[in-house]
Amino acid sequence: MSRQHAVPATGTSSPASVSLTAHFESLAARTATLVQTATLTSANQPFQPSASPGPPVPFAFGSPSMTTFSLGASLRYSPVSPLAAIPVPVPVDKRKPQKPKPVPLPPPERYSACRNIRAHKQFLAMRNDVFCTMFFGSLPEGDKVLIRDLHPDGFYGFLKYLYTGTCKPDTFEEAMYTREAAEKYMAPEVVSACSTYIAEHISADKVCSLLDCLATSDLERVDKAALTVLKKDGLSVLNSKSFVDALESTVECVLKTVGWVPESCVVDGVFRWAEQRCHKSIDEGESGISLESVLRPFLPKLRFLALTAQEFVKGPAAWGVIEESEGYAILKNIVVRNSAPLPEWVCTEDRPRS
């Protein structure tokens, strides 16, 4: 006798399906509460959630439903990562003495801000393919994920998008940091929304911050709106506080693009940036950083021949970076072109930037 299977009537749902839908609806209602669970921490202050995120979504994936993302430079680094899967025991030959393995160095830090953020791992996995692989792939992450290459505000903004389905940055900084996170987790719709916000709110004092976030000297990766500001309002960019605090790659981008600015202003801006770089190195305890070592890579990018003799003597010639013979040859060519052989590194362009 063949078994007959009961088929649900058309237009009805199984109890499991109804339960699952109810959980999704309750999860959406708890979004505001979940967003508030992220709290700022410091190196000496452990993470304490400000509120309960509510009961987890009951998917039976065989692992806890909540995970904590730890972002920032001040978090302790352990060579034995809590993110790894269950370690596989390695056979040890006890007849030979075992040499201690070198402790790996932590990856480089990009941002000094520190923050812990809790989120539902199953929900993130359903909303994003990268998270799905991260938590439920062949080598799943654990209950804590350490992120060192994203700004906490950017990751937080990306999570807000995953939970709410909309991307509406409140500030320029949130837009550029959220876009960085969206690029890492391959969410093109978020990248597009953030790029639109950046283009609509870019200004001279924000250009260098954007270039720092991009961390590249490749102009192909830079927003066209930022390049337009550099072309049309380059002097304001050079005089902004964000320029003297910028990365080397940002200074390179500015020198490649800035236009309609007297070369004396460009030279003065680079010198102020180099001085600030040296001051920061002293405050951070770095050694081997001198004004010459900071400025030397940028000298070929400066148009000394576009300066007047007075501007050169009071400026670059007085920095203590250019050798006396080199300075004399440059000065002679400023007064009379081709009057003396120039050092090989000197830029021969004598026209203003346009």
PDB file of N, CA and C in Angstrom, residues 116-197:
ATOM      1  N   ASN A 116      33.102  48.428  19.844  1.00  0.00           N
ATOM      2  CA  ASN A 116      32.561  47.075  19.763  1.00  0.00           C
ATOM      3  C   ASN A 116      31.098  47.151  19.333  1.00  0.00           C
ATOM      4  N   ILE A 117      30.706  46.312  18.407  1.00  0.00           N
ATOM      5  CA  ILE A 117      29.338  46.323  17.890  1.00  0.00           C
ATOM      6  C   ILE A 117      28.816  44.893  17.850  1.00  0.00           C
ATOM      7  N   ARG A 118      27.657  44.664  18.455  1.00  0.00           N
ATOM      8  CA  ARG A 118      27.044  43.341  18.440  1.00  0.00           C
ATOM      9  C   ARG A 118      25.976  43.284  17.355  1.00  0.00           C
ATOM     10  N   ALA A 119      25.852  42.131  16.724  1.00  0.00           N
ATOM     11  CA  ALA A 119      24.875  41.965  15.648  1.00  0.00           C
ATOM     12  C   ALA A 119      24.473  40.502  15.541  1.00  0.00           C
ATOM     13  N   HIS A 120      23.348  40.256  14.862  1.00  0.00           N
ATOM     14  CA  HIS A 120      22.837  38.898  14.659  1.00  0.00           C
ATOM     15  C   HIS A 120      23.530  38.288  13.449  1.00  0.00           C
ATOM     16  N   LYS A 121      24.324  37.275  13.659  1.00  0.00           N
ATOM     17  CA  LYS A 121      25.118  36.729  12.561  1.00  0.00           C
ATOM     18  C   LYS A 121      24.254  36.065  11.485  1.00  0.00           C
ATOM     19  N   GLN A 122      23.155  35.378  11.889  1.00  0.00           N
ATOM     20  CA  GLN A 122      22.318  34.751  10.872  1.00  0.00           C
ATOM     21  C   GLN A 122      21.658  35.791   9.969  1.00  0.00           C
ATOM     22  N   PHE A 123      21.227  36.883  10.573  1.00  0.00           N
ATOM     23  CA  PHE A 123      20.581  37.925   9.778  1.00  0.00           C
ATOM     24  C   PHE A 123      21.581  38.565   8.820  1.00  0.00           C
ATOM     25  N   LEU A 124      22.793  38.839   9.293  1.00  0.00           N
ATOM     26  CA  LEU A 124      23.821  39.410   8.421  1.00  0.00           C
ATOM     27  C   LEU A 124      24.147  38.456   7.281  1.00  0.00           C
ATOM     28  N   ALA A 125      24.181  37.162   7.587  1.00  0.00           N
ATOM     29  CA  ALA A 125      24.496  36.171   6.558  1.00  0.00           C
ATOM     30  C   ALA A 125      23.425  36.131   5.473  1.00  0.00           C
ATOM     31  N   MET A 126      22.173  36.329   5.855  1.00  0.00           N
ATOM     32  CA  MET A 126      21.101  36.329   4.862  1.00  0.00           C
ATOM     33  C   MET A 126      21.076  37.609   4.036  1.00  0.00           C
ATOM     34  N   ARG A 127      21.605  38.684   4.589  1.00  0.00           N
ATOM     35  CA  ARG A 127      21.567  39.968   3.892  1.00  0.00           C
ATOM     36  C   ARG A 127      22.799  40.213   3.031  1.00  0.00           C
ATOM     37  N   ASN A 128      23.890  39.470   3.284  1.00  0.00           N
ATOM     38  CA  ASN A 128      25.141  39.761   2.580  1.00  0.00           C
ATOM     39  C   ASN A 128      25.921  38.472   2.356  1.00  0.00           C
ATOM     40  N   ASP A 129      26.376  38.254   1.128  1.00  0.00           N
ATOM     41  CA  ASP A 129      27.086  37.020   0.781  1.00  0.00           C
ATOM     42  C   ASP A 129      28.420  36.899   1.502  1.00  0.00           C
ATOM     43  N   VAL A 130      29.098  38.019   1.720  1.00  0.00           N
ATOM     44  CA  VAL A 130      30.391  37.961   2.402  1.00  0.00           C
ATOM     45  C   VAL A 130      30.209  37.494   3.837  1.00  0.00           C
ATOM     46  N   PHE A 131      29.204  38.020   4.519  1.00  0.00           N
ATOM     47  CA  PHE A 131      28.932  37.580   5.883  1.00  0.00           C
ATOM     48  C   PHE A 131      28.492  36.119   5.904  1.00  0.00           C
ATOM     49  N   CYS A 132      27.757  35.701   4.888  1.00  0.00           N
ATOM     50  CA  CYS A 132      27.328  34.299   4.819  1.00  0.00           C
ATOM     51  C   CYS A 132      28.537  33.374   4.776  1.00  0.00           C
ATOM     52  N   THR A 133      29.510  33.713   3.938  1.00  0.00           N
ATOM     53  CA  THR A 133      30.729  32.907   3.859  1.00  0.00           C
ATOM     54  C   THR A 133      31.533  33.007   5.139  1.00  0.00           C
ATOM     55  N   MET A 134      31.552  34.197   5.728  1.00  0.00           N
ATOM     56  CA  MET A 134      32.336  34.419   6.936  1.00  0.00           C
ATOM     57  C   MET A 134      31.842  33.563   8.098  1.00  0.00           C
ATOM     58  N   PHE A 135      30.522  33.488   8.269  1.00  0.00           N
ATOM     59  CA  PHE A 135      29.976  32.808   9.440  1.00  0.00           C
ATOM     60  C   PHE A 135      29.590  31.350   9.195  1.00  0.00           C
ATOM     61  N   PHE A 136      29.253  31.002   7.961  1.00  0.00           N
ATOM     62  CA  PHE A 136      28.744  29.661   7.708  1.00  0.00           C
ATOM     63  C   PHE A 136      29.430  28.984   6.535  1.00  0.00           C
ATOM     64  N   GLY A 137      30.650  29.441   6.206  1.00  0.00           N
ATOM     65  CA  GLY A 137      31.433  28.798   5.168  1.00  0.00           C
ATOM     66  C   GLY A 137      32.230  27.632   5.721  1.00  0.00           C
ATOM     67  N   SER A 138      33.233  27.205   4.982  1.00  0.00           N
ATOM     68  CA  SER A 138      34.031  26.051   5.399  1.00  0.00           C
ATOM     69  C   SER A 138      34.895  26.363   6.611  1.00  0.00           C
ATOM     70  N   LEU A 139      35.271  27.647   6.798  1.00  0.00           N
ATOM     71  CA  LEU A 139      36.057  28.060   7.963  1.00  0.00           C
ATOM     72  C   LEU A 139      35.335  29.209   8.649  1.00  0.00           C
ATOM     73  N   PRO A 140      34.289  28.916   9.388  1.00  0.00           N
ATOM     74  CA  PRO A 140      33.472  29.988   9.964  1.00  0.00           C
ATOM     75  C   PRO A 140      34.203  30.754  11.058  1.00  0.00           C
ATOM     76  N   GLU A 141      33.868  32.042  11.172  1.00  0.00           N
ATOM     77  CA  GLU A 141      34.406  32.866  12.247  1.00  0.00           C
ATOM     78  C   GLU A 141      33.708  32.504  13.554  1.00  0.00           C
ATOM     79  N   GLY A 142      34.311  32.922  14.660  1.00  0.00           N
ATOM     80  CA  GLY A 142      33.731  32.653  15.957  1.00  0.00           C
ATOM     81  C   GLY A 142      32.777  33.749  16.393  1.00  0.00           C
ATOM     82  N   ASP A 143      32.642  33.911  17.705  1.00  0.00           N
ATOM     83  CA  ASP A 143      31.696  34.881  18.244  1.00  0.00           C
ATOM     84  C   ASP A 143      32.278  36.282  18.318  1.00  0.00           C
ATOM     85  N   LYS A 144      33.565  36.436  18.006  1.00  0.00           N
ATOM     86  CA  LYS A 144      34.192  37.754  17.983  1.00  0.00           C
ATOM     87  C   LYS A 144      34.970  37.909  16.680  1.00  0.00           C
ATOM     88  N   VAL A 145      34.754  39.012  16.021  1.00  0.00           N
ATOM     89  CA  VAL A 145      35.424  39.296  14.753  1.00  0.00           C
ATOM     90  C   VAL A 145      36.227  40.578  14.921  1.00  0.00           C
ATOM     91  N   LEU A 146      37.515  40.498  14.707  1.00  0.00           N
ATOM     92  CA  LEU A 146      38.396  41.653  14.841  1.00  0.00           C
ATOM     93  C   LEU A 146      38.599  42.296  13.474  1.00  0.00           C
ATOM     94  N   ILE A 147      38.260  43.560  13.365  1.00  0.00           N
ATOM     95  CA  ILE A 147      38.372  44.304  12.106  1.00  0.00           C
ATOM     96  C   ILE A 147      39.303  45.485  12.330  1.00  0.00           C
ATOM     97  N   ARG A 148      40.395  45.527  11.582  1.00  0.00           N
ATOM     98  CA  ARG A 148      41.400  46.571  11.781  1.00  0.00           C
ATOM     99  C   ARG A 148      41.530  47.530  10.600  1.00  0.00           C
ATOM    100  N   ASP A 149      40.852  47.274   9.510  1.00  0.00           N
ATOM    101  CA  ASP A 149      41.038  48.097   8.315  1.00  0.00           C
ATOM    102  C   ASP A 149      39.830  48.955   7.977  1.00  0.00           C
ATOM    103  N   LEU A 150      38.849  49.032   8.872  1.00  0.00           N
ATOM    104  CA  LEU A 150      37.673  49.862   8.642  1.00  0.00           C
ATOM    105  C   LEU A 150      37.457  50.800   9.817  1.00  0.00           C
ATOM    106  N   HIS A 151      36.900  51.971   9.527  1.00  0.00           N
ATOM    107  CA  HIS A 151      36.544  52.898  10.598  1.00  0.00           C
ATOM    108  C   HIS A 151      35.267  52.391  11.273  1.00  0.00           C
ATOM    109  N   PRO A 152      35.191  52.447  12.609  1.00  0.00           N
ATOM    110  CA  PRO A 152      33.989  51.955  13.291  1.00  0.00           C
ATOM    111  C   PRO A 152      32.700  52.596  12.789  1.00  0.00           C
ATOM    112  N   ASP A 153      32.735  53.902  12.497  1.00  0.00           N
ATOM    113  CA  ASP A 153      31.522  54.568  12.017  1.00  0.00           C
ATOM    114  C   ASP A 153      31.089  54.028  10.658  1.00  0.00           C
ATOM    115  N   GLY A 154      32.059  53.647   9.831  1.00  0.00           N
ATOM    116  CA  GLY A 154      31.724  53.099   8.525  1.00  0.00           C
ATOM    117  C   GLY A 154      31.092  51.724   8.626  1.00  0.00           C
ATOM    118  N   PHE A 155      31.649  50.866   9.465  1.00  0.00           N
ATOM    119  CA  PHE A 155      31.076  49.533   9.644  1.00  0.00           C
ATOM    120  C   PHE A 155      29.696  49.629  10.284  1.00  0.00           C
ATOM    121  N   TYR A 156      29.565  50.538  11.241  1.00  0.00           N
ATOM    122  CA  TYR A 156      28.282  50.767  11.899  1.00  0.00           C
ATOM    123  C   TYR A 156      27.237  51.234  10.886  1.00  0.00           C
ATOM    124  N   GLY A 157      27.641  52.151   9.993  1.00  0.00           N
ATOM    125  CA  GLY A 157      26.722  52.627   8.963  1.00  0.00           C
ATOM    126  C   GLY A 157      26.311  51.524   8.006  1.00  0.00           C
ATOM    127  N   PHE A 158      27.246  50.631   7.684  1.00  0.00           N
ATOM    128  CA  PHE A 158      26.916  49.518   6.793  1.00  0.00           C
ATOM    129  C   PHE A 158      25.936  48.557   7.464  1.00  0.00           C
ATOM    130  N   LEU A 159      26.118  48.305   8.760  1.00  0.00           N
ATOM    131  CA  LEU A 159      25.171  47.445   9.472  1.00  0.00           C
ATOM    132  C   LEU A 159      23.787  48.086   9.514  1.00  0.00           C
ATOM    133  N   LYS A 160      23.728  49.398   9.666  1.00  0.00           N
ATOM    134  CA  LYS A 160      22.426  50.074   9.653  1.00  0.00           C
ATOM    135  C   LYS A 160      21.709  49.827   8.331  1.00  0.00           C
ATOM    136  N   TYR A 161      22.475  49.829   7.243  1.00  0.00           N
ATOM    137  CA  TYR A 161      21.857  49.542   5.944  1.00  0.00           C
ATOM    138  C   TYR A 161      21.325  48.113   5.899  1.00  0.00           C
ATOM    139  N   LEU A 162      22.108  47.147   6.389  1.00  0.00           N
ATOM    140  CA  LEU A 162      21.668  45.753   6.345  1.00  0.00           C
ATOM    141  C   LEU A 162      20.395  45.547   7.149  1.00  0.00           C
ATOM    142  N   TYR A 163      20.244  46.261   8.264  1.00  0.00           N
ATOM    143  CA  TYR A 163      19.076  46.075   9.112  1.00  0.00           C
ATOM    144  C   TYR A 163      17.859  46.864   8.633  1.00  0.00           C
ATOM    145  N   THR A 164      18.082  48.026   8.039  1.00  0.00           N
ATOM    146  CA  THR A 164      16.948  48.870   7.654  1.00  0.00           C
ATOM    147  C   THR A 164      16.630  48.805   6.167  1.00  0.00           C
ATOM    148  N   GLY A 165      17.598  48.397   5.345  1.00  0.00           N
ATOM    149  CA  GLY A 165      17.373  48.334   3.910  1.00  0.00           C
ATOM    150  C   GLY A 165      17.536  49.657   3.197  1.00  0.00           C
ATOM    151  N   THR A 166      17.915  50.707   3.918  1.00  0.00           N
ATOM    152  CA  THR A 166      18.131  52.021   3.305  1.00  0.00           C
ATOM    153  C   THR A 166      19.494  52.560   3.716  1.00  0.00           C
ATOM    154  N   CYS A 167      20.092  53.348   2.829  1.00  0.00           N
ATOM    155  CA  CYS A 167      21.389  53.966   3.115  1.00  0.00           C
ATOM    156  C   CYS A 167      21.226  55.475   3.024  1.00  0.00           C
ATOM    157  N   LYS A 168      21.179  56.128   4.178  1.00  0.00           N
ATOM    158  CA  LYS A 168      21.023  57.580   4.247  1.00  0.00           C
ATOM    159  C   LYS A 168      22.055  58.145   5.220  1.00  0.00           C
ATOM    160  N   PRO A 169      23.272  58.421   4.747  1.00  0.00           N
ATOM    161  CA  PRO A 169      24.308  58.960   5.639  1.00  0.00           C
ATOM    162  C   PRO A 169      23.875  60.302   6.225  1.00  0.00           C
ATOM    163  N   ASP A 170      24.276  60.526   7.468  1.00  0.00           N
ATOM    164  CA  ASP A 170      23.964  61.789   8.137  1.00  0.00           C
ATOM    165  C   ASP A 170      25.082  62.813   7.983  1.00  0.00           C
ATOM    166  N   THR A 171      26.309  62.350   7.766  1.00  0.00           N
ATOM    167  CA  THR A 171      27.450  63.251   7.644  1.00  0.00           C
ATOM    168  C   THR A 171      28.342  62.814   6.487  1.00  0.00           C
ATOM    169  N   PHE A 172      29.223  63.713   6.078  1.00  0.00           N
ATOM    170  CA  PHE A 172      30.166  63.403   5.012  1.00  0.00           C
ATOM    171  C   PHE A 172      31.095  62.279   5.439  1.00  0.00           C
ATOM    172  N   GLU A 173      31.555  62.334   6.703  1.00  0.00           N
ATOM    173  CA  GLU A 173      32.465  61.303   7.201  1.00  0.00           C
ATOM    174  C   GLU A 173      31.790  59.939   7.220  1.00  0.00           C
ATOM    175  N   GLU A 174      30.535  59.903   7.642  1.00  0.00           N
ATOM    176  CA  GLU A 174      29.819  58.623   7.658  1.00  0.00           C
ATOM    177  C   GLU A 174      29.688  58.061   6.249  1.00  0.00           C
ATOM    178  N   ALA A 175      29.458  58.931   5.278  1.00  0.00           N
ATOM    179  CA  ALA A 175      29.299  58.475   3.895  1.00  0.00           C
ATOM    180  C   ALA A 175      30.585  57.853   3.366  1.00  0.00           C
ATOM    181  N   MET A 176      31.722  58.504   3.595  1.00  0.00           N
ATOM    182  CA  MET A 176      32.960  57.968   3.016  1.00  0.00           C
ATOM    183  C   MET A 176      33.426  56.718   3.761  1.00  0.00           C
ATOM    184  N   TYR A 177      33.188  56.650   5.074  1.00  0.00           N
ATOM    185  CA  TYR A 177      33.584  55.451   5.819  1.00  0.00           C
ATOM    186  C   TYR A 177      32.641  54.282   5.533  1.00  0.00           C
ATOM    187  N   THR A 178      31.346  54.582   5.376  1.00  0.00           N
ATOM    188  CA  THR A 178      30.390  53.525   5.047  1.00  0.00           C
ATOM    189  C   THR A 178      30.666  52.970   3.657  1.00  0.00           C
ATOM    190  N   ARG A 179      31.020  53.839   2.735  1.00  0.00           N
ATOM    191  CA  ARG A 179      31.355  53.365   1.385  1.00  0.00           C
ATOM    192  C   ARG A 179      32.561  52.438   1.423  1.00  0.00           C
ATOM    193  N   GLU A 180      33.539  52.758   2.252  1.00  0.00           N
ATOM    194  CA  GLU A 180      34.713  51.893   2.380  1.00  0.00           C
ATOM    195  C   GLU A 180      34.310  50.507   2.873  1.00  0.00           C
ATOM    196  N   ALA A 181      33.413  50.455   3.858  1.00  0.00           N
ATOM    197  CA  ALA A 181      32.936  49.164   4.362  1.00  0.00           C
ATOM    198  C   ALA A 181      32.118  48.435   3.304  1.00  0.00           C
ATOM    199  N   ALA A 182      31.302  49.168   2.562  1.00  0.00           N
ATOM    200  CA  ALA A 182      30.475  48.545   1.527  1.00  0.00           C
ATOM    201  C   ALA A 182      31.326  47.957   0.410  1.00  0.00           C
ATOM    202  N   GLU A 183      32.438  48.603   0.095  1.00  0.00           N
ATOM    203  CA  GLU A 183      33.333  48.047  -0.921  1.00  0.00           C
ATOM    204  C   GLU A 183      33.954  46.743  -0.438  1.00  0.00           C
ATOM    205  N   LYS A 184      34.305  46.694   0.842  1.00  0.00           N
ATOM    206  CA  LYS A 184      34.907  45.472   1.384  1.00  0.00           C
ATOM    207  C   LYS A 184      33.912  44.320   1.381  1.00  0.00           C
ATOM    208  N   TYR A 185      32.658  44.619   1.718  1.00  0.00           N
ATOM    209  CA  TYR A 185      31.643  43.567   1.803  1.00  0.00           C
ATOM    210  C   TYR A 185      30.792  43.488   0.533  1.00  0.00           C
ATOM    211  N   MET A 186      31.290  44.092  -0.543  1.00  0.00           N
ATOM    212  CA  MET A 186      30.715  43.942  -1.885  1.00  0.00           C
ATOM    213  C   MET A 186      29.220  44.238  -1.922  1.00  0.00           C
ATOM    214  N   ALA A 187      28.885  45.479  -1.575  1.00  0.00           N
ATOM    215  CA  ALA A 187      27.502  45.946  -1.642  1.00  0.00           C
ATOM    216  C   ALA A 187      27.450  47.165  -2.556  1.00  0.00           C
ATOM    217  N   PRO A 188      27.362  46.963  -3.875  1.00  0.00           N
ATOM    218  CA  PRO A 188      27.450  48.084  -4.823  1.00  0.00           C
ATOM    219  C   PRO A 188      26.359  49.126  -4.652  1.00  0.00           C
ATOM    220  N   GLU A 189      25.176  48.723  -4.188  1.00  0.00           N
ATOM    221  CA  GLU A 189      24.104  49.694  -4.024  1.00  0.00           C
ATOM    222  C   GLU A 189      24.436  50.702  -2.923  1.00  0.00           C
ATOM    223  N   VAL A 190      25.146  50.246  -1.890  1.00  0.00           N
ATOM    224  CA  VAL A 190      25.563  51.155  -0.821  1.00  0.00           C
ATOM    225  C   VAL A 190      26.693  52.059  -1.306  1.00  0.00           C
ATOM    226  N   VAL A 191      27.606  51.489  -2.069  1.00  0.00           N
ATOM    227  CA  VAL A 191      28.697  52.286  -2.640  1.00  0.00           C
ATOM    228  C   VAL A 191      28.134  53.418  -3.486  1.00  0.00           C
ATOM    229  N   SER A 192      27.138  53.109  -4.295  1.00  0.00           N
ATOM    230  CA  SER A 192      26.537  54.116  -5.164  1.00  0.00           C
ATOM    231  C   SER A 192      25.846  55.211  -4.360  1.00  0.00           C
ATOM    232  N   ALA A 193      25.101  54.825  -3.332  1.00  0.00           N
ATOM    233  CA  ALA A 193      24.390  55.815  -2.515  1.00  0.00           C
ATOM    234  C   ALA A 193      25.362  56.735  -1.788  1.00  0.00           C
ATOM    235  N   CYS A 194      26.431  56.161  -1.256  1.00  0.00           N
ATOM    236  CA  CYS A 194      27.424  56.966  -0.540  1.00  0.00           C
ATOM    237  C   CYS A 194      28.188  57.877  -1.500  1.00  0.00           C
ATOM    238  N   SER A 195      28.488  57.383  -2.690  1.00  0.00           N
ATOM    239  CA  SER A 195      29.193  58.199  -3.682  1.00  0.00           C
ATOM    240  C   SER A 195      28.352  59.403  -4.088  1.00  0.00           C
ATOM    241  N   THR A 196      27.050  59.198  -4.207  1.00  0.00           N
ATOM    242  CA  THR A 196      26.157  60.311  -4.538  1.00  0.00           C
ATOM    243  C   THR A 196      26.166  61.357  -3.433  1.00  0.00           C
ATOM    244  N   TYR A 197      26.112  60.913  -2.184  1.00  0.00           N
ATOM    245  CA  TYR A 197      26.149  61.845  -1.052  1.00  0.00           C
ATOM    246  C   TYR A 197      27.470  62.610  -1.029  1.00  0.00           C
TER     247      TYR A 197
END
